[in-house]
mmCIF file of C-alpha atoms in Angstrom:
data_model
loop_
_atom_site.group_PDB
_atom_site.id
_atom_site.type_symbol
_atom_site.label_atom_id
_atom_site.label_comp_id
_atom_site.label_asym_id
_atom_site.label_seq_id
_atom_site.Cartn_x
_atom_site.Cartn_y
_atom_site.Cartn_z
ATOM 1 C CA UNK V 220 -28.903 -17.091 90.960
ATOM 2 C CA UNK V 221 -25.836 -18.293 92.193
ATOM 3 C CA UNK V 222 -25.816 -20.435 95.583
ATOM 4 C CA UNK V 223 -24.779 -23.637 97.169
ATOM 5 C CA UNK V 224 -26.151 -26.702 95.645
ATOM 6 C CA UNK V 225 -29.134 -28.276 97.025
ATOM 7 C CA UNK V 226 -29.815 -30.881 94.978
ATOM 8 C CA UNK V 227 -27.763 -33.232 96.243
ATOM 9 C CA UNK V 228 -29.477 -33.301 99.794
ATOM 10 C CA UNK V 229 -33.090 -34.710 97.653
ATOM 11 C CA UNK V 230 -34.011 -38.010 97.705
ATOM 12 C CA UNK V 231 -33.625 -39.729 94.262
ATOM 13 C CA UNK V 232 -37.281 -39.740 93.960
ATOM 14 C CA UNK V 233 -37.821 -36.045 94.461
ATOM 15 C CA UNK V 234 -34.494 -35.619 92.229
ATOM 16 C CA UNK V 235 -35.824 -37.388 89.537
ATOM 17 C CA UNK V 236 -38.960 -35.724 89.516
ATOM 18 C CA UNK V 237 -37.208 -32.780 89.644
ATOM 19 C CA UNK V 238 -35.234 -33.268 86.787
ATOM 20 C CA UNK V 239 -38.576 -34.325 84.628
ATOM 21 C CA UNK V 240 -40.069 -31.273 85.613
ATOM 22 C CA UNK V 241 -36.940 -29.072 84.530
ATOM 23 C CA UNK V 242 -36.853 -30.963 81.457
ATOM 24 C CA UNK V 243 -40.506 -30.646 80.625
ATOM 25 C CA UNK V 244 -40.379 -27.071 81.420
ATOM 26 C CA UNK V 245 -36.938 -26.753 78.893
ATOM 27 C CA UNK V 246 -38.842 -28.763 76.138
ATOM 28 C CA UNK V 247 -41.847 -26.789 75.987
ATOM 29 C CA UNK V 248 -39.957 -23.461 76.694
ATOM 30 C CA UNK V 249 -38.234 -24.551 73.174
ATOM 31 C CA UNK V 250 -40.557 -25.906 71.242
ATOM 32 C CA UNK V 251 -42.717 -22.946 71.781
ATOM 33 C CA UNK V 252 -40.262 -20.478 70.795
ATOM 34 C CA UNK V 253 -39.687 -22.623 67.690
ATOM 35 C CA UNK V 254 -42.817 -22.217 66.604
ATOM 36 C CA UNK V 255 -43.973 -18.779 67.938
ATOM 37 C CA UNK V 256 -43.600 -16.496 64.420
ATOM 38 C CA UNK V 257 -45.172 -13.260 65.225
ATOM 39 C CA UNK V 258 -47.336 -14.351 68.793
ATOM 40 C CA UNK V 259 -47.262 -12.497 71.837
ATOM 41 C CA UNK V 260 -44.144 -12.579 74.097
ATOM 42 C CA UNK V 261 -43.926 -16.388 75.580
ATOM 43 C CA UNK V 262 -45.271 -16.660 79.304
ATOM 44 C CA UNK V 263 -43.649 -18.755 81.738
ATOM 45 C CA UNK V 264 -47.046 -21.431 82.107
ATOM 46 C CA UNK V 265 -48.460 -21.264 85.706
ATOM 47 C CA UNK V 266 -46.583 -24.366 87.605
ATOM 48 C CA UNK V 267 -48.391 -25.219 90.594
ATOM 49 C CA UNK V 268 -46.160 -28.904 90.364
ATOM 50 C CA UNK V 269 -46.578 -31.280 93.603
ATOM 51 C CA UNK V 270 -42.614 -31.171 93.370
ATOM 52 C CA UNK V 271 -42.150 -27.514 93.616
ATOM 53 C CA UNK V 272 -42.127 -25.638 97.187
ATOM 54 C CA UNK V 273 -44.044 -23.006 96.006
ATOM 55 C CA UNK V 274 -45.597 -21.992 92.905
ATOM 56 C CA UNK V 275 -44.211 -20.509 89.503
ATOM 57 C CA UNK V 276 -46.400 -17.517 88.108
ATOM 58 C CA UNK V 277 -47.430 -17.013 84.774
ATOM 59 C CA UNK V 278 -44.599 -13.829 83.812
ATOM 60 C CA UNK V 279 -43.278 -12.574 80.455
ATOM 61 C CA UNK V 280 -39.840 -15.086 79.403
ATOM 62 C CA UNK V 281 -36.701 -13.112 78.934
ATOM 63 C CA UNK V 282 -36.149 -13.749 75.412
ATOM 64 C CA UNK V 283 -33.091 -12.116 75.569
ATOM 65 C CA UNK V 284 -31.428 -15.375 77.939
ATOM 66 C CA UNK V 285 -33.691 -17.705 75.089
ATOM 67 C CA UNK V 286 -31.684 -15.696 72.297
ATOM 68 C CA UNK V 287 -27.900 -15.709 73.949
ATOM 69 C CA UNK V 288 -28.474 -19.189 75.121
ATOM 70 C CA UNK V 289 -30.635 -21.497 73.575
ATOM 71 C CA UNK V 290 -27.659 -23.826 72.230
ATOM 72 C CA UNK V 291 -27.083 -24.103 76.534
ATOM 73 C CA UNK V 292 -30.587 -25.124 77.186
ATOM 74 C CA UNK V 293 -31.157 -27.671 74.379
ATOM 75 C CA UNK V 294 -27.569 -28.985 75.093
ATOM 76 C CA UNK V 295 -28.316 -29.330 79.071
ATOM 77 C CA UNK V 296 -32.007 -30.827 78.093
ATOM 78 C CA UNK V 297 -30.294 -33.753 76.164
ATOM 79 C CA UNK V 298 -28.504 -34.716 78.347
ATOM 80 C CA UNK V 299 -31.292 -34.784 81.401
ATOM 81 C CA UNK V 300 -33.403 -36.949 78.853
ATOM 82 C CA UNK V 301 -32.115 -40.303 79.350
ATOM 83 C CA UNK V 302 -32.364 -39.439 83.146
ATOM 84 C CA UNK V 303 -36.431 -38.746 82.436
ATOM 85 C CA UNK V 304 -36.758 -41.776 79.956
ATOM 86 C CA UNK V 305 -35.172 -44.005 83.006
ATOM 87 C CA UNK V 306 -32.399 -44.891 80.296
ATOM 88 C CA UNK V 307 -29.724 -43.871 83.549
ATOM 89 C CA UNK V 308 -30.563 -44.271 87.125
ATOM 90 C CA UNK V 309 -30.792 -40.583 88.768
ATOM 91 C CA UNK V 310 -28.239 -40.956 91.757
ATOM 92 C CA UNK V 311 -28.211 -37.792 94.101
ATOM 93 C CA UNK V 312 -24.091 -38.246 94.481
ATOM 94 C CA UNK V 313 -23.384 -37.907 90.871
ATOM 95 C CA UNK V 314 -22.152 -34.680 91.308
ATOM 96 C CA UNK V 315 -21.635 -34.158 87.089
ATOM 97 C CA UNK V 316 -25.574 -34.782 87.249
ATOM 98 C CA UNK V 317 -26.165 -32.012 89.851
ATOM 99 C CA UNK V 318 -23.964 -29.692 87.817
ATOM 100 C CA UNK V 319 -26.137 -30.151 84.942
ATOM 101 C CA UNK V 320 -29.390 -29.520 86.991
ATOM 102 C CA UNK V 321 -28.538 -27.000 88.549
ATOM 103 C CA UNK V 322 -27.315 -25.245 85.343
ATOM 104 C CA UNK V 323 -31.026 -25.805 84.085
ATOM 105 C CA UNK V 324 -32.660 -24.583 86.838
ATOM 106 C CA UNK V 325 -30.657 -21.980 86.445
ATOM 107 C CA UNK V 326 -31.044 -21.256 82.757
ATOM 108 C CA UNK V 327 -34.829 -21.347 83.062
ATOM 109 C CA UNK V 328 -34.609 -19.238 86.497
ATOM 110 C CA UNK V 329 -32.919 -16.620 84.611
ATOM 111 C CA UNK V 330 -35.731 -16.755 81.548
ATOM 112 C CA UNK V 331 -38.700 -16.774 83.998
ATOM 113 C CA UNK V 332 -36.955 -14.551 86.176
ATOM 114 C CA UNK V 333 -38.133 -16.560 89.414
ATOM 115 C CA UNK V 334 -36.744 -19.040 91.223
ATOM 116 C CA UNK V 335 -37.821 -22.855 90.685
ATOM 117 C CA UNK V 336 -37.501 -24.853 94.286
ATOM 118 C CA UNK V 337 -37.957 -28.389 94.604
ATOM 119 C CA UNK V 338 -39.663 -29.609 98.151
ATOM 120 C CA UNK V 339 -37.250 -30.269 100.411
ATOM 121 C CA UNK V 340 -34.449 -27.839 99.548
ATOM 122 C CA UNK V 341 -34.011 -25.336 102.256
ATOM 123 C CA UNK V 342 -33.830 -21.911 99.862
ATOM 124 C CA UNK V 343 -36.530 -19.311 99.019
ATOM 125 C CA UNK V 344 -39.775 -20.881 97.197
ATOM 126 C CA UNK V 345 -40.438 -21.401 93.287
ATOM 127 C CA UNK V 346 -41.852 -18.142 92.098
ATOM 128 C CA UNK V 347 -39.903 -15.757 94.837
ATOM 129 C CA UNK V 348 -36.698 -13.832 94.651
ATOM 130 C CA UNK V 349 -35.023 -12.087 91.350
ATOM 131 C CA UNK V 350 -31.880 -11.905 92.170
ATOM 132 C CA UNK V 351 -29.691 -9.830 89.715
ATOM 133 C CA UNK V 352 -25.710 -9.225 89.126
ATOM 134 C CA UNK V 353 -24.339 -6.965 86.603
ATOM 135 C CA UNK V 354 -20.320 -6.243 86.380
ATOM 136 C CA UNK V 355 -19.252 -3.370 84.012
ATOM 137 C CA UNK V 356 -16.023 -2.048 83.859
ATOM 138 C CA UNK V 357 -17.287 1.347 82.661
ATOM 139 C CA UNK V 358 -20.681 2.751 81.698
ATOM 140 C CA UNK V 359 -20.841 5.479 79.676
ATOM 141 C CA UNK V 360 -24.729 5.205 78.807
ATOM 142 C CA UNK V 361 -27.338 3.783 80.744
ATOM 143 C CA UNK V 362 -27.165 0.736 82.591
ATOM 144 C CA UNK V 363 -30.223 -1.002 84.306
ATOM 145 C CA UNK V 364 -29.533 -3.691 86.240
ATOM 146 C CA UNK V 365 -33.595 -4.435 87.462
ATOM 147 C CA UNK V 366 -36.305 -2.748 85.607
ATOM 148 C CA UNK V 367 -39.774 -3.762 87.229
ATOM 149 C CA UNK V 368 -42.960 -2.615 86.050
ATOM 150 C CA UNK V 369 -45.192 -4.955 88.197
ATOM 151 C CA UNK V 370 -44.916 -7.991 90.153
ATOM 152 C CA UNK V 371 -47.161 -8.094 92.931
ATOM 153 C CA UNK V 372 -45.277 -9.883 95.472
ATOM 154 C CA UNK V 373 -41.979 -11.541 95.699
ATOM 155 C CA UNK V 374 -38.542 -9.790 96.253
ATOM 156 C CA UNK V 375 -35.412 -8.592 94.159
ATOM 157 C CA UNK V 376 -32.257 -8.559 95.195
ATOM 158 C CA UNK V 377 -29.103 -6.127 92.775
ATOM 159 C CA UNK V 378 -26.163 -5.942 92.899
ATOM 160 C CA UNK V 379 -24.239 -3.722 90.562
ATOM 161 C CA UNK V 380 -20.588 -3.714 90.188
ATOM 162 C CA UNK V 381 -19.315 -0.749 88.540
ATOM 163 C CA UNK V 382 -15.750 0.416 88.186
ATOM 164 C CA UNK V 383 -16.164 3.912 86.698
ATOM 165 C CA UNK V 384 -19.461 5.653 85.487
ATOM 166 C CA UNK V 385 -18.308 8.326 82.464
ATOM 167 C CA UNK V 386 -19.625 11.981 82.216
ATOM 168 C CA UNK V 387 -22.624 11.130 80.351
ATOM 169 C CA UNK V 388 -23.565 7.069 82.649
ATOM 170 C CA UNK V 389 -26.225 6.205 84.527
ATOM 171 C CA UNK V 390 -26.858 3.643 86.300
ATOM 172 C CA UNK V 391 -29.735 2.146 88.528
ATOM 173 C CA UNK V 392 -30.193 -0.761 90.214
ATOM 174 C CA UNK V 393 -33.571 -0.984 90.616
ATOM 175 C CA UNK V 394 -35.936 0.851 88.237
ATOM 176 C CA UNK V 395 -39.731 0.349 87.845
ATOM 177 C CA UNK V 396 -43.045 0.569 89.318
ATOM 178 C CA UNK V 397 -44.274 -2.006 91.813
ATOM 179 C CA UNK V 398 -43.039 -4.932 93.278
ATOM 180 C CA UNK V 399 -44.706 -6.232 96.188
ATOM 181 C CA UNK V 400 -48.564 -5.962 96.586
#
């Protein structure tokens, strides 16, 4: 979900809670799939947060992104916790701060498959928008770059970069059943 940063235009206060609602969200998005043994599929928790523009909804969590890159979140969720323990002062021009925000909103956008938007950022509301890249080379099987089987709202944006598609490759960019309402 790849776009300019916004961050840096919030106030430190709305940063900071920002960055303890990223890092709660990271923590319990971990310690739940710590201790989840043979439970249903995790479910992003319904985040109607005074700091989000917009609202989260309660979705399946791509365990695949939780599988590839857990050691990424836990890392990036370390280092935001002496930020949300006040150890450091949250300063909206420390731009290695921003980069590590922004990489997890966008870890945790990728496992809830929604965006998370902080009031005051001028992009689509938390809980809106997939947006989806894939880049193959060549595809000689099937390749789904969006597969939707409900969502009731919201919108998805694909886009699918393929260099050659072999005798026997398919490949969709969108492929489900429902979206909007």
């Amino acid at each position: 979900m790849a776009e300019p940063v916004t961050l840096a235009v919030l106030g430190a206060a709305v940063l900071t809670e920002g960055i303890t609602f990223l890092y709660g969200q990271a923590t319990e998005l971990l310690k739940r799939r710590r201790e989840r043994k043979d439970q249903a599929a995790l479910v992003t928790p319904a985040a109607d947060d005074p700091v989000l523009a917009g609202r989260l909804e309660p979705v399946p969590v791509d365990e695949r992104v939780l599988e590839e890159r857990d050691e990424e979140l836990i890392t990036l969720t370390e280092r935001l916790g002496s930020y949300v323990h006040g150890i450091r002062p949250v300063d909206p021009a420390n731009t290695e701060l921003i980069a590590q925000v922004e990489a997890l909103r966008s870890l945790l956008e990728l496992a809830y498959r929604q965006r998370i938007t902080f009031r005051g950022e001028e992009r689509e509301p938390a809980g809106s928008q997939v947006d989806v890249v894939a880049t193959a080379k060549r595809v000689d099987g099937l390749l789904v770059a969006a597969r939707i089987d409900s969502v009731r709202g919201g919108r998805v944006n694909v886009d699918v970069d393929v260099e050659e598609v072999g005798e026997t490759g398919t490949v969709y960019g969108f492929q489900g059943r429902t979206l909007g309402g």
